[in-house]
Tab-separated table of C-alpha atoms in Angstrom:
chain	number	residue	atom	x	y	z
Q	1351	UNK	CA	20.499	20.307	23.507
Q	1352	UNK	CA	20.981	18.491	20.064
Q	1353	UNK	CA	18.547	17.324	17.488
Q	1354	UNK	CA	18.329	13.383	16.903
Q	1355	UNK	CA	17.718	12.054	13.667
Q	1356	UNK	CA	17.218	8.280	14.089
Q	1357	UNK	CA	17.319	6.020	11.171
Q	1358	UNK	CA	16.628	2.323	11.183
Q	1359	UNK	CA	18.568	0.561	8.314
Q	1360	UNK	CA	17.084	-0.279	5.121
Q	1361	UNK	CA	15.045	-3.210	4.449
Q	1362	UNK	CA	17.436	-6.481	4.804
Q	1363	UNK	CA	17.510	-10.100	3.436
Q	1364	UNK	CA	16.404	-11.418	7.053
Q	1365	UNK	CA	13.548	-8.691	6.419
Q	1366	UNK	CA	12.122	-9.960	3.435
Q	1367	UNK	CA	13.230	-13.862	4.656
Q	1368	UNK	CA	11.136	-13.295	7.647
Q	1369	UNK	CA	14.109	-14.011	10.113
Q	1370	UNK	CA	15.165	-12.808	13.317
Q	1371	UNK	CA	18.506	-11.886	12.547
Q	1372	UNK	CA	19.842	-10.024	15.805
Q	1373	UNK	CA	23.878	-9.850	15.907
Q	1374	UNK	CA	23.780	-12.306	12.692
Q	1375	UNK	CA	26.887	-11.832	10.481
Q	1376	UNK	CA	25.989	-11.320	6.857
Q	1377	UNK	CA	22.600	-9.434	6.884
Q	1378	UNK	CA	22.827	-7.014	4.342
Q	1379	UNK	CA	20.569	-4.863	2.695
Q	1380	UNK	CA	18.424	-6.436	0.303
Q	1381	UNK	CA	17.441	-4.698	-3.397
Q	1382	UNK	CA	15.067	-2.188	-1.585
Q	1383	UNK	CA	17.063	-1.214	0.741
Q	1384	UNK	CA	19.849	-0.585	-0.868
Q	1385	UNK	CA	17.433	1.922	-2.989
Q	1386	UNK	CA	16.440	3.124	0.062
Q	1387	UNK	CA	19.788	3.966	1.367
Q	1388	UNK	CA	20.671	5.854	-2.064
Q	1389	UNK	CA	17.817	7.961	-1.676
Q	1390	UNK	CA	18.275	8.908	1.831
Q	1391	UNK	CA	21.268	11.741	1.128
Q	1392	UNK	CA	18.605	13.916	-1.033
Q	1393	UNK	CA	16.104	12.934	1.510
Q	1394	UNK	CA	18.194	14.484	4.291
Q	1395	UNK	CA	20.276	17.064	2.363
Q	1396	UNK	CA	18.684	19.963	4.040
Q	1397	UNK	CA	20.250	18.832	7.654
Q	1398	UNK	CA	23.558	19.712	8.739
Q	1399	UNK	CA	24.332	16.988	10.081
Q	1400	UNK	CA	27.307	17.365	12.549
Q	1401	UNK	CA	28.078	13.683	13.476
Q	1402	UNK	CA	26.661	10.219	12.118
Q	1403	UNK	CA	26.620	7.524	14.788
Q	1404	UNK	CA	25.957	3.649	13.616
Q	1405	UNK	CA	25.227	0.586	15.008
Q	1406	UNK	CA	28.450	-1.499	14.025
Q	1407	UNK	CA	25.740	-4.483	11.843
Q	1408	UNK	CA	26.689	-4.421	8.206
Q	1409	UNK	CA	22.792	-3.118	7.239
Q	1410	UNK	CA	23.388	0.297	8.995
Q	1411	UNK	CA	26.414	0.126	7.634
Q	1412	UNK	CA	25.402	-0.085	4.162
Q	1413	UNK	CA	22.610	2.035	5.081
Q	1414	UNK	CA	24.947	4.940	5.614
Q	1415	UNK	CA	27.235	4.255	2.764
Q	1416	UNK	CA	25.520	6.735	0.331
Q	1417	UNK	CA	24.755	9.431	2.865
Q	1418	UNK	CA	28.904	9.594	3.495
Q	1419	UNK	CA	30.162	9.223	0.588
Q	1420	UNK	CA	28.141	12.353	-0.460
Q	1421	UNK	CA	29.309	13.994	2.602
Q	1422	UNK	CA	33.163	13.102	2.960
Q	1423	UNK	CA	33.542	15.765	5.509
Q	1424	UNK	CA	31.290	13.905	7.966
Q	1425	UNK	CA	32.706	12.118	10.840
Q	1426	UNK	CA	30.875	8.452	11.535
Q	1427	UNK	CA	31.384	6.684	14.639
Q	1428	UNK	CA	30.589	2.940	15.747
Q	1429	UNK	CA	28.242	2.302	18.953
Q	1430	UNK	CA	27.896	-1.498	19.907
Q	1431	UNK	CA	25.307	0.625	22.508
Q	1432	UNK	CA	22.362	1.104	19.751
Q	1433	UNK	CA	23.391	-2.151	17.979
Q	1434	UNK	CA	20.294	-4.320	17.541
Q	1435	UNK	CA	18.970	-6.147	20.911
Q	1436	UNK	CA	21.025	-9.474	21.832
Q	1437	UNK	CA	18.220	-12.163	20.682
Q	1438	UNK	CA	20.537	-15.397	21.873
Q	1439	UNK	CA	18.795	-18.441	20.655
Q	1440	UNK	CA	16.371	-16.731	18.627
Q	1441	UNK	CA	18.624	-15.456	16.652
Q	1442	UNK	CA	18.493	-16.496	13.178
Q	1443	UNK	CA	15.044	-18.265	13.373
Q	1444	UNK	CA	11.619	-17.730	11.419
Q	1445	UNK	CA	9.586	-15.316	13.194
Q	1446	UNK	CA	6.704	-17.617	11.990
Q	1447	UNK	CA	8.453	-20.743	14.724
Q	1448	UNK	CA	8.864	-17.999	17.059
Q	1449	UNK	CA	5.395	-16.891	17.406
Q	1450	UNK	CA	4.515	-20.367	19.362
Q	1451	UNK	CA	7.105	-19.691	21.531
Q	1452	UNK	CA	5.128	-18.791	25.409
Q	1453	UNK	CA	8.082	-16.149	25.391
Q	1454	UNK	CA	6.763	-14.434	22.396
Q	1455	UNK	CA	3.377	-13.262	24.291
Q	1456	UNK	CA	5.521	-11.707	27.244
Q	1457	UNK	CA	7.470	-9.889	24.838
Q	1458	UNK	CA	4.497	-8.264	22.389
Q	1459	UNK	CA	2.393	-7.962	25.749
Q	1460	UNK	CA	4.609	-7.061	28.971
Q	1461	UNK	CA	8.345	-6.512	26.839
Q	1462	UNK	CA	10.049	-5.368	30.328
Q	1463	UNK	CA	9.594	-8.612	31.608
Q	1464	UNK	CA	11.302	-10.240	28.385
Q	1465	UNK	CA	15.030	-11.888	28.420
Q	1466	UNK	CA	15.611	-13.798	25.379
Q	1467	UNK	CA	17.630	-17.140	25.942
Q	1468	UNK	CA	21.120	-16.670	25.344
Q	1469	UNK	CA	20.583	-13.013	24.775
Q	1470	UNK	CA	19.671	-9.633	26.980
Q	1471	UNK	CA	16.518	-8.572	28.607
Q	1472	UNK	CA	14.831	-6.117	26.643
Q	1473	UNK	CA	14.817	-3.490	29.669
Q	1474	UNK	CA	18.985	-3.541	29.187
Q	1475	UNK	CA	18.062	-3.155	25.373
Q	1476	UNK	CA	16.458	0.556	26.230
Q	1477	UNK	CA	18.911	1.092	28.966
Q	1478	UNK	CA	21.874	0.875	27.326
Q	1479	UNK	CA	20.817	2.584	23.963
Q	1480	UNK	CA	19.244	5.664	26.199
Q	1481	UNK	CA	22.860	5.842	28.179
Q	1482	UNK	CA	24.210	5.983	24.373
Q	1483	UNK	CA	22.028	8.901	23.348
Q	1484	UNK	CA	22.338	10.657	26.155
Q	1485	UNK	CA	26.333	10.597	26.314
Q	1486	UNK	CA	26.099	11.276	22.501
Q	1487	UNK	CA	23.989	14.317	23.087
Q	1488	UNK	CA	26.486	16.094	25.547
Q	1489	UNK	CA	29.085	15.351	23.110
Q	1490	UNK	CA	27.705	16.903	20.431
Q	1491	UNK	CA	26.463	19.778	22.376
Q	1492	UNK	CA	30.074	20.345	23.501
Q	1493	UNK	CA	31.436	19.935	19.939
Q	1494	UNK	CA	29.137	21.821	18.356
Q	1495	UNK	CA	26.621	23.568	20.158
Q	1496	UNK	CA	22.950	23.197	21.577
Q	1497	UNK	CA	21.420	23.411	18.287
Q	1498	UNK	CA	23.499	20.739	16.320
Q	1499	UNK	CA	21.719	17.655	14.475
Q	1500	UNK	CA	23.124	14.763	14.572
Q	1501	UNK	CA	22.221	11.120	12.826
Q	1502	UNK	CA	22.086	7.611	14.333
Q	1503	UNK	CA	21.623	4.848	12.340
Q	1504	UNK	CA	20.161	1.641	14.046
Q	1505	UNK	CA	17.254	-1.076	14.442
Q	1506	UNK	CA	13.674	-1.131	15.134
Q	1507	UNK	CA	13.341	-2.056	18.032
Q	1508	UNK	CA	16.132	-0.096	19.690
Q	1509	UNK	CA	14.266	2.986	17.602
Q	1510	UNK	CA	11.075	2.075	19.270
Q	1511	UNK	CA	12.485	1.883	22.498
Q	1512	UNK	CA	14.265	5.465	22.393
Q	1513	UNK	CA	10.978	6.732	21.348
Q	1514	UNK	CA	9.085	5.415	24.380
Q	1515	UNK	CA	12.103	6.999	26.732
Q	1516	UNK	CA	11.456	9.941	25.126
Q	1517	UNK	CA	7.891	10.299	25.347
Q	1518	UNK	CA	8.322	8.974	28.935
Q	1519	UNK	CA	6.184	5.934	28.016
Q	1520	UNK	CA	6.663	2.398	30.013
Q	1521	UNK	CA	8.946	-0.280	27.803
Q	1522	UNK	CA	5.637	-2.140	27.739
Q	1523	UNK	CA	3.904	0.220	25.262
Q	1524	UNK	CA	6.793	0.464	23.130
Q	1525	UNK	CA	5.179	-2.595	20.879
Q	1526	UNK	CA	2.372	0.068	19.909
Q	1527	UNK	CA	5.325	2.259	17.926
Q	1528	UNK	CA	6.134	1.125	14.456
Q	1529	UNK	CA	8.867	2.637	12.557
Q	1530	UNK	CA	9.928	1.086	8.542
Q	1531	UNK	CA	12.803	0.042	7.167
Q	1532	UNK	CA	15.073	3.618	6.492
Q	1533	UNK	CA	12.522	5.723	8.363
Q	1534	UNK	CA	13.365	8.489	9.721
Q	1535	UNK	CA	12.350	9.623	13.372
Q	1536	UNK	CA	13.593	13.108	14.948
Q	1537	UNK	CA	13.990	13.738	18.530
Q	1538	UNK	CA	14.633	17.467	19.955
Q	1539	UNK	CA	16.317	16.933	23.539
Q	1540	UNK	CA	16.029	20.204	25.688
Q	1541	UNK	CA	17.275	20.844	29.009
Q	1542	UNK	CA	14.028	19.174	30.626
Q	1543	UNK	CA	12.166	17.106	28.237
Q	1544	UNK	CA	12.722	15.549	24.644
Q	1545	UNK	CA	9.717	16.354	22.001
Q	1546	UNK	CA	9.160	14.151	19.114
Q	1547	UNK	CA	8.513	15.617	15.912
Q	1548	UNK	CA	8.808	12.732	13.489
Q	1549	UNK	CA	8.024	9.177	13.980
Q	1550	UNK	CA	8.722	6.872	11.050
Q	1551	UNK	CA	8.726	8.810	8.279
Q	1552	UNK	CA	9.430	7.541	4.906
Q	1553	UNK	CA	7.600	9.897	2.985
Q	1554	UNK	CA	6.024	7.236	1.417
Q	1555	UNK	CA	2.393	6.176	2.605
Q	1556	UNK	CA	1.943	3.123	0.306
Q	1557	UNK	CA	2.749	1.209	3.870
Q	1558	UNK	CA	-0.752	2.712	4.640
Q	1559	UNK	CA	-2.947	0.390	1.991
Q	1560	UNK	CA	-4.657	-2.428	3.318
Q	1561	UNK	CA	-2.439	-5.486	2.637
Q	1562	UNK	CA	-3.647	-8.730	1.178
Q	1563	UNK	CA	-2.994	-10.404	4.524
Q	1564	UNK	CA	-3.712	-8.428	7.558
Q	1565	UNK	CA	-0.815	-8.155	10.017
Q	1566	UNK	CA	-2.668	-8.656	13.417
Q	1567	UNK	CA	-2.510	-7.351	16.612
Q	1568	UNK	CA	1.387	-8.478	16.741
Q	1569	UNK	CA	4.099	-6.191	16.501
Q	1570	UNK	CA	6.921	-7.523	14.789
Q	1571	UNK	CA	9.980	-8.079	17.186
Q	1572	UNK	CA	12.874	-6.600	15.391
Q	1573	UNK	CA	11.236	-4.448	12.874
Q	1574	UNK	CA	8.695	-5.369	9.914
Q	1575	UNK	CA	9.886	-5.511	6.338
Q	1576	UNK	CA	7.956	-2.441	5.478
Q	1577	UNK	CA	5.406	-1.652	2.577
Q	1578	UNK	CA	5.968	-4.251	0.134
């Protein structure tokens, strides 16, 4: 079976503005990111890629932009499926308000128990983006054989979540998996278990320096903004 290169977008002005920004309209990449996204064609120019699948947000989107237009022959495809989770009414807001929300404990400490207001449950989150790969992975297979490599382009925690399906972990450890802005993570699917052999890498390891402020025992619902 295929070869899954999962990308989370670059780093994003509700990154860096420390929002929540969900389905949002108008999150785009921010400065970073969008020097992120230039770099990521050399950074992935010894893969043939044979399809690029995207969550339909304007920061994979933009994310992608580069890697196409150096590859014109690729095909990209929209998935609402591995679009970022369905916040509702948290949408928008400051992670910092958020934190004090009783909600926020259930979803850093038992996440399959979590429905935001307005929004989706974070166990239809993993569902639906797991039914997505693994429709997308017989596709491919058919189109282009069981060794293909194919590229999604999506969020953090959607990312986070495939990772935990594929290393057969319960939704509520997937808060102790951390992928950056335009990290790359690589799943190999076989007939009777996926193996992960790459988990957020950026090949950058700046990320790894003690910050100024220490980030806590938290993980950061939606995806942090990365080394600074």
């Amino acid at each position: 079976m295929p070869t899954l290169i999962l990308v989370r977008h670059g780093r994003s002005t509700a990154n860096t503005a420390g929002l929540l920004a969900g389905w949002t309209p108008g999150v785009a990449l921010d400065e970073r990111g969008a020097a992120q996204a230039a770099a990521l064609p050399g950074r992935l120019a010894d893969l043939p890629l044979a399809e690029v699948v995207a969550s339909p947000l304007q920061r994979c989107q933009e994310t992608l932009a580069p890697l196409l237009a150096a590859r014109p022959e690729l095909r990209s495809h929209s998935d609402d499926r591995i679009g970022e989770c369905h916040y509702g009414d948290w949408s928008g807001r400051k992670l910092a308000e958020l934190s004090d929300e009783p909600l926020m404990e259930v979803v850093q400490q038992h996440p399959s128990a979590a429905a935001f207001p307005g929004g989706e449950s974070m166990r239809a989150m993993q569902t639906r983006a797991a039914e997505a790969v693994r429709e997308w992975n017989a596709r491919v297979e058919r189109d282009h054989g069981p060794d293909a490599v194919y590229l999604m382009c999506s969020h953090g925690d959607i990312i986070k979540s495939l990772v935990a399906d594929a290393l057969g972990l319960h939704l509520d450890l997937f808060q102790r998996i951390s992928v950056e802005p335009c990290s790359v993570t690589a799943i190999r699917y076989t007939r009777l278990r996926p193996f992960l052999v790459r988990l957020g890498d950026t090949g950058d390891f700046g990320s790894l320096a003690p910050r100024a402020e220490p980030s806590g025992s938290d993980a950061a619902v939606g995806g942090d903004a990365g080394a600074p």
